Short mmCIF file of C-alpha atoms in Angstrom, two decimals:
data_model
loop_
_atom_site.label_atom_id
_atom_site.label_comp_id
_atom_site.label_asym_id
_atom_site.label_seq_id
_atom_site.Cartn_x
_atom_site.Cartn_y
_atom_site.Cartn_z
CA MET M 1 -40.89 -18.76 -25.37
CA PRO M 2 -37.12 -18.78 -24.93
CA PRO M 3 -35.64 -16.04 -22.71
CA LYS M 4 -34.01 -13.02 -24.37
CA PRO M 5 -30.18 -13.33 -24.86
CA HIS M 6 -29.45 -10.27 -22.47
CA ARG M 7 -31.55 -12.04 -19.80
CA ILE M 8 -29.27 -15.03 -19.96
CA LEU M 9 -26.13 -12.76 -19.72
CA LEU M 10 -27.60 -10.84 -16.76
CA ASP M 11 -28.39 -13.93 -15.00
CA ARG M 12 -25.12 -15.27 -15.55
CA VAL M 13 -23.26 -12.17 -14.23
CA SER M 14 -25.53 -12.07 -11.24
CA GLY M 15 -24.89 -15.71 -10.36
CA TYR M 16 -21.04 -15.04 -10.59
CA ALA M 17 -21.37 -12.03 -8.25
CA ASP M 18 -23.50 -13.95 -5.71
CA GLU M 19 -20.93 -16.76 -5.79
CA ALA M 20 -18.13 -14.18 -5.14
CA ALA M 21 -20.09 -12.59 -2.44
CA ALA M 22 -20.67 -15.96 -0.69
CA TYR M 23 -17.03 -16.77 -1.01
CA MET M 24 -15.94 -13.61 0.56
CA ARG M 25 -18.57 -13.92 3.37
CA ARG M 26 -17.34 -17.55 4.14
CA ARG M 27 -13.65 -16.21 4.04
CA ARG M 28 -14.42 -13.53 6.66
CA ILE M 29 -16.18 -15.99 8.88
CA SER M 30 -13.58 -18.67 8.63
CA ARG M 31 -10.32 -16.90 8.43
CA ARG M 32 -8.10 -17.13 11.54
CA PRO M 33 -5.25 -15.01 12.48
CA PHE M 34 -1.92 -16.02 10.92
CA ALA M 35 1.68 -14.91 10.37
CA ARG M 36 3.39 -15.63 7.18
CA LEU M 37 6.85 -14.82 6.04
CA TYR M 38 8.14 -14.69 2.47
CA TYR M 39 11.72 -15.09 1.55
CA PRO M 40 13.67 -13.71 -1.51
CA ASN M 41 14.05 -17.27 -3.05
CA GLY M 42 10.25 -17.47 -3.28
CA ARG M 43 9.86 -19.65 -0.29
CA ALA M 44 6.96 -18.72 2.28
CA GLY M 45 6.44 -20.02 5.85
CA ASP M 46 3.46 -19.93 8.19
CA HIS M 47 3.91 -19.56 12.03
CA ALA M 48 1.14 -20.41 14.44
CA ASP M 49 0.41 -18.06 17.21
CA ASP M 50 1.43 -20.71 19.87
CA SER M 51 4.92 -20.99 18.42
CA ALA M 52 7.85 -18.91 19.68
CA VAL M 53 8.29 -16.92 16.49
CA GLY M 54 4.55 -16.66 15.87
CA ALA M 55 4.10 -15.05 19.35
CA GLU M 56 6.80 -12.54 18.79
CA LEU M 57 5.20 -11.79 15.35
CA PHE M 58 1.71 -11.31 16.83
CA VAL M 59 3.13 -8.97 19.85
CA ALA M 60 4.97 -6.92 17.29
CA ALA M 61 2.11 -6.71 14.86
CA GLY M 62 -0.28 -5.72 17.81
CA ARG M 63 1.94 -2.82 18.86
CA LEU M 64 2.12 -1.52 15.20
CA ILE M 65 -1.54 -1.70 14.94
CA GLU M 66 -1.70 0.38 18.22
CA VAL M 67 0.60 3.01 16.80
CA ALA M 68 -1.32 3.24 13.55
CA GLY M 69 -4.58 3.86 15.28
CA ARG M 70 -7.94 3.56 13.82
CA ARG M 71 -8.49 4.76 10.31
CA PRO M 72 -10.04 8.33 10.30
CA LYS M 73 -13.62 8.35 9.17
CA ALA M 74 -13.88 9.78 5.56
CA MET L 1 -18.49 46.13 -34.82
CA ALA L 2 -14.88 45.11 -35.22
CA GLN L 3 -14.07 41.62 -34.51
CA THR L 4 -10.65 40.10 -33.73
CA THR L 5 -9.93 36.92 -35.76
CA THR L 6 -9.52 33.79 -34.05
CA THR L 7 -5.83 33.42 -35.06
CA VAL L 8 -4.96 36.62 -33.23
CA ILE L 9 -6.75 35.59 -30.10
CA GLN L 10 -4.97 32.34 -29.96
CA GLU L 11 -1.58 33.93 -30.54
CA ALA L 12 -2.30 36.33 -27.66
CA ARG L 13 -3.20 33.46 -25.46
CA ALA L 14 -0.09 31.57 -26.24
CA ARG L 15 2.01 34.61 -25.77
CA ASP L 16 0.46 35.35 -22.29
CA THR L 17 0.28 31.88 -20.79
CA VAL L 18 4.07 31.05 -21.45
CA GLY L 19 4.68 33.48 -18.68
CA ILE L 20 2.38 31.60 -16.30
CA PHE L 21 4.22 28.24 -16.74
CA THR L 22 7.58 29.68 -16.19
CA HIS L 23 6.46 30.75 -12.64
CA MET L 24 5.13 27.24 -11.80
CA ALA L 25 7.23 24.95 -9.50
CA ASP L 26 7.75 22.37 -12.14
CA ALA L 27 9.44 24.65 -14.56
CA ALA L 28 12.45 25.06 -12.47
CA ALA L 29 14.52 22.05 -11.35
CA THR L 30 14.14 21.62 -7.51
CA GLU L 31 16.14 19.39 -5.30
CA VAL L 32 14.26 16.98 -3.10
CA ALA L 33 15.52 16.03 0.21
CA PRO L 34 15.35 12.29 1.06
CA GLY L 35 12.78 12.95 3.76
CA ASP L 36 10.45 14.96 1.29
CA ALA L 37 10.72 12.09 -1.25
CA ALA L 38 9.71 9.68 1.31
CA GLU L 39 6.91 11.66 2.62
CA ALA L 40 5.61 12.07 -0.90
CA ALA L 41 6.02 8.17 -1.41
CA LEU L 42 4.07 7.66 1.80
CA ALA L 43 1.39 9.91 0.97
CA PHE L 44 1.07 8.28 -2.52
CA LEU L 45 0.76 4.86 -0.75
CA THR L 46 -1.72 6.08 1.43
CA GLU L 47 -3.84 7.49 -1.51
CA MET L 48 -3.62 4.31 -3.40
CA SER L 49 -4.62 1.95 -0.46
CA PRO L 50 -8.08 2.62 0.83
CA ASP L 51 -7.66 0.12 3.73
CA LEU L 52 -4.49 1.67 5.06
CA ARG L 53 -4.48 2.94 8.60
CA GLY L 54 -0.96 3.98 8.83
CA ALA L 55 2.53 3.18 7.49
CA ALA L 56 6.19 4.14 7.76
CA ILE L 57 9.03 4.06 5.37
CA LEU L 58 12.35 3.04 6.82
CA GLY L 59 15.92 3.65 5.53
CA SER L 60 18.62 0.81 5.25
CA ASP L 61 19.83 1.73 8.99
CA GLY L 62 16.46 1.40 10.16
CA THR L 63 15.91 5.16 10.67
CA VAL L 64 12.28 6.45 9.67
CA LEU L 65 12.27 8.34 6.50
CA ALA L 66 8.45 9.02 6.68
CA ALA L 67 5.79 7.85 9.03
CA ALA L 68 2.11 8.39 9.73
CA GLY L 69 2.29 9.50 13.39
CA ASP L 70 4.92 8.96 16.15
CA ARG L 71 8.19 8.20 14.33
CA ASP L 72 10.05 6.80 17.32
CA ARG L 73 7.21 4.16 18.05
CA TRP L 74 7.28 3.29 14.44
CA ARG L 75 10.89 2.78 14.44
CA GLU L 76 11.05 0.73 17.60
CA ASP L 77 8.06 -1.53 16.69
CA ALA L 78 9.06 -1.93 13.03
CA ALA L 79 12.55 -2.97 14.22
CA VAL L 80 11.07 -5.59 16.62
CA LEU L 81 8.76 -7.06 13.92
CA LEU L 82 11.50 -7.31 11.35
CA ALA L 83 13.98 -8.71 13.91
CA ALA L 84 11.39 -11.35 15.04
CA ALA L 85 10.84 -12.17 11.20
CA ASP L 86 14.52 -12.37 10.69
CA GLY L 87 14.95 -14.63 13.49
CA ALA L 88 12.66 -17.21 12.16
CA GLY L 89 14.90 -18.42 9.26
CA PRO L 90 18.24 -18.71 8.09
CA GLU L 91 18.08 -15.64 5.86
CA PRO L 92 16.49 -12.18 6.02
CA ILE L 93 12.81 -12.00 4.93
CA GLU L 94 11.55 -10.17 2.27
CA GLN L 95 7.80 -9.86 3.21
CA VAL L 96 5.92 -10.14 6.25
CA HIS L 97 2.16 -10.60 6.53
CA VAL L 98 0.51 -10.91 9.94
CA ALA L 99 -3.20 -10.93 10.13
CA THR L 100 -4.92 -10.36 13.62
CA GLU L 101 -8.40 -9.67 14.72
CA GLN L 102 -7.66 -6.06 15.09
CA GLY L 103 -6.01 -5.45 11.69
CA GLU L 104 -3.31 -6.67 9.37
CA VAL L 105 0.36 -5.69 9.33
CA PHE L 106 2.43 -5.86 6.03
CA ALA L 107 6.30 -5.31 5.92
CA LEU L 108 8.38 -5.37 2.80
CA ARG L 109 12.04 -4.87 2.05
CA HIS L 110 13.23 -3.67 -1.27
CA ALA L 111 16.21 -1.92 -2.75
CA GLY L 112 17.76 -1.21 0.68
CA LEU L 113 14.50 0.23 2.11
CA ALA L 114 11.62 -1.12 4.00
CA VAL L 115 7.99 -0.18 4.30
CA VAL L 116 5.63 -1.33 7.11
CA ALA L 117 1.96 -0.93 6.76
CA VAL L 118 -1.04 -1.40 8.90
CA THR L 119 -4.56 -2.02 7.38
CA GLU L 120 -8.14 -2.88 8.09
CA ARG L 121 -8.91 -6.55 8.28
CA PHE L 122 -9.18 -8.55 4.93
CA ALA L 123 -7.10 -6.13 2.91
CA LEU L 124 -6.10 -7.72 -0.35
CA ALA L 125 -2.38 -8.71 0.28
CA SER L 126 -1.22 -8.98 -3.15
CA LEU L 127 -2.44 -5.68 -4.28
CA LEU L 128 -0.94 -4.11 -1.11
CA PHE L 129 2.47 -5.68 -1.50
CA PHE L 130 2.48 -4.57 -5.19
CA ASP L 131 1.73 -1.02 -4.18
CA MET L 132 4.46 -1.07 -1.53
CA ARG L 133 7.07 -2.55 -3.83
CA SER L 134 6.22 0.02 -6.58
CA VAL L 135 6.37 2.81 -3.97
CA LEU L 136 9.92 1.76 -2.69
CA ARG L 137 11.22 1.09 -6.24
CA ASP L 138 10.34 4.56 -7.31
CA LEU L 139 11.83 6.05 -4.04
CA ALA L 140 14.88 4.07 -4.41
CA ALA L 141 15.33 5.44 -7.98
CA THR L 142 14.71 8.92 -6.70
CA LEU L 143 17.12 8.78 -3.85
CA ALA L 144 19.77 7.31 -6.23
CA ALA L 145 19.28 9.94 -8.66
CA GLU L 146 19.74 12.66 -5.90
CA GLY L 147 22.92 10.83 -4.94
CA GLU L 148 24.45 11.03 -8.30
CA GLY L 149 23.27 14.54 -8.97
#
């Protein structure tokens, strides 16, 4: 007996949700720190943390993170 | 038992509630100081962004118009970040996104103002930049309107 149409739809939606969850999980595991700058003309540039600019950006960002502190628990 | 007709009741309600609205803050034109507008903008940004840990809004000269916490430290550290970012290229930057293990830092310049925000890791960058830009656009329009008034 063929499956009911709503089953097909539900299976498809669940499949997409599983794919999205797996993508986000891989992204969390594999993502490394980065510093990215965007210019008014649309150009963007990445700076590694071992470059001079990158090191400055990471130090400044670390200080800002310290100022902001932890997010208060809801 | 005597009954009041519906029409009469609604007329009475309309007559009495007009007085209530005239006493509300929105009924009278009120002037908003730049700091108050910036504080309101910051509160709005905080409300819109669940991943936000803290943020500051800076004026064109680098002064802090609103900040979540120590204003002096926000001013100093935001200036260092923007200076480092500007020093990386031939022209001033528009946006900065630095992602670290401890959290993420976003900065955006728009309409002579700047906003710096710190979020949890893996915040959605495009959404946050959109929110930051819209907050600065509205704040700039408010400040310009006050300048004209």
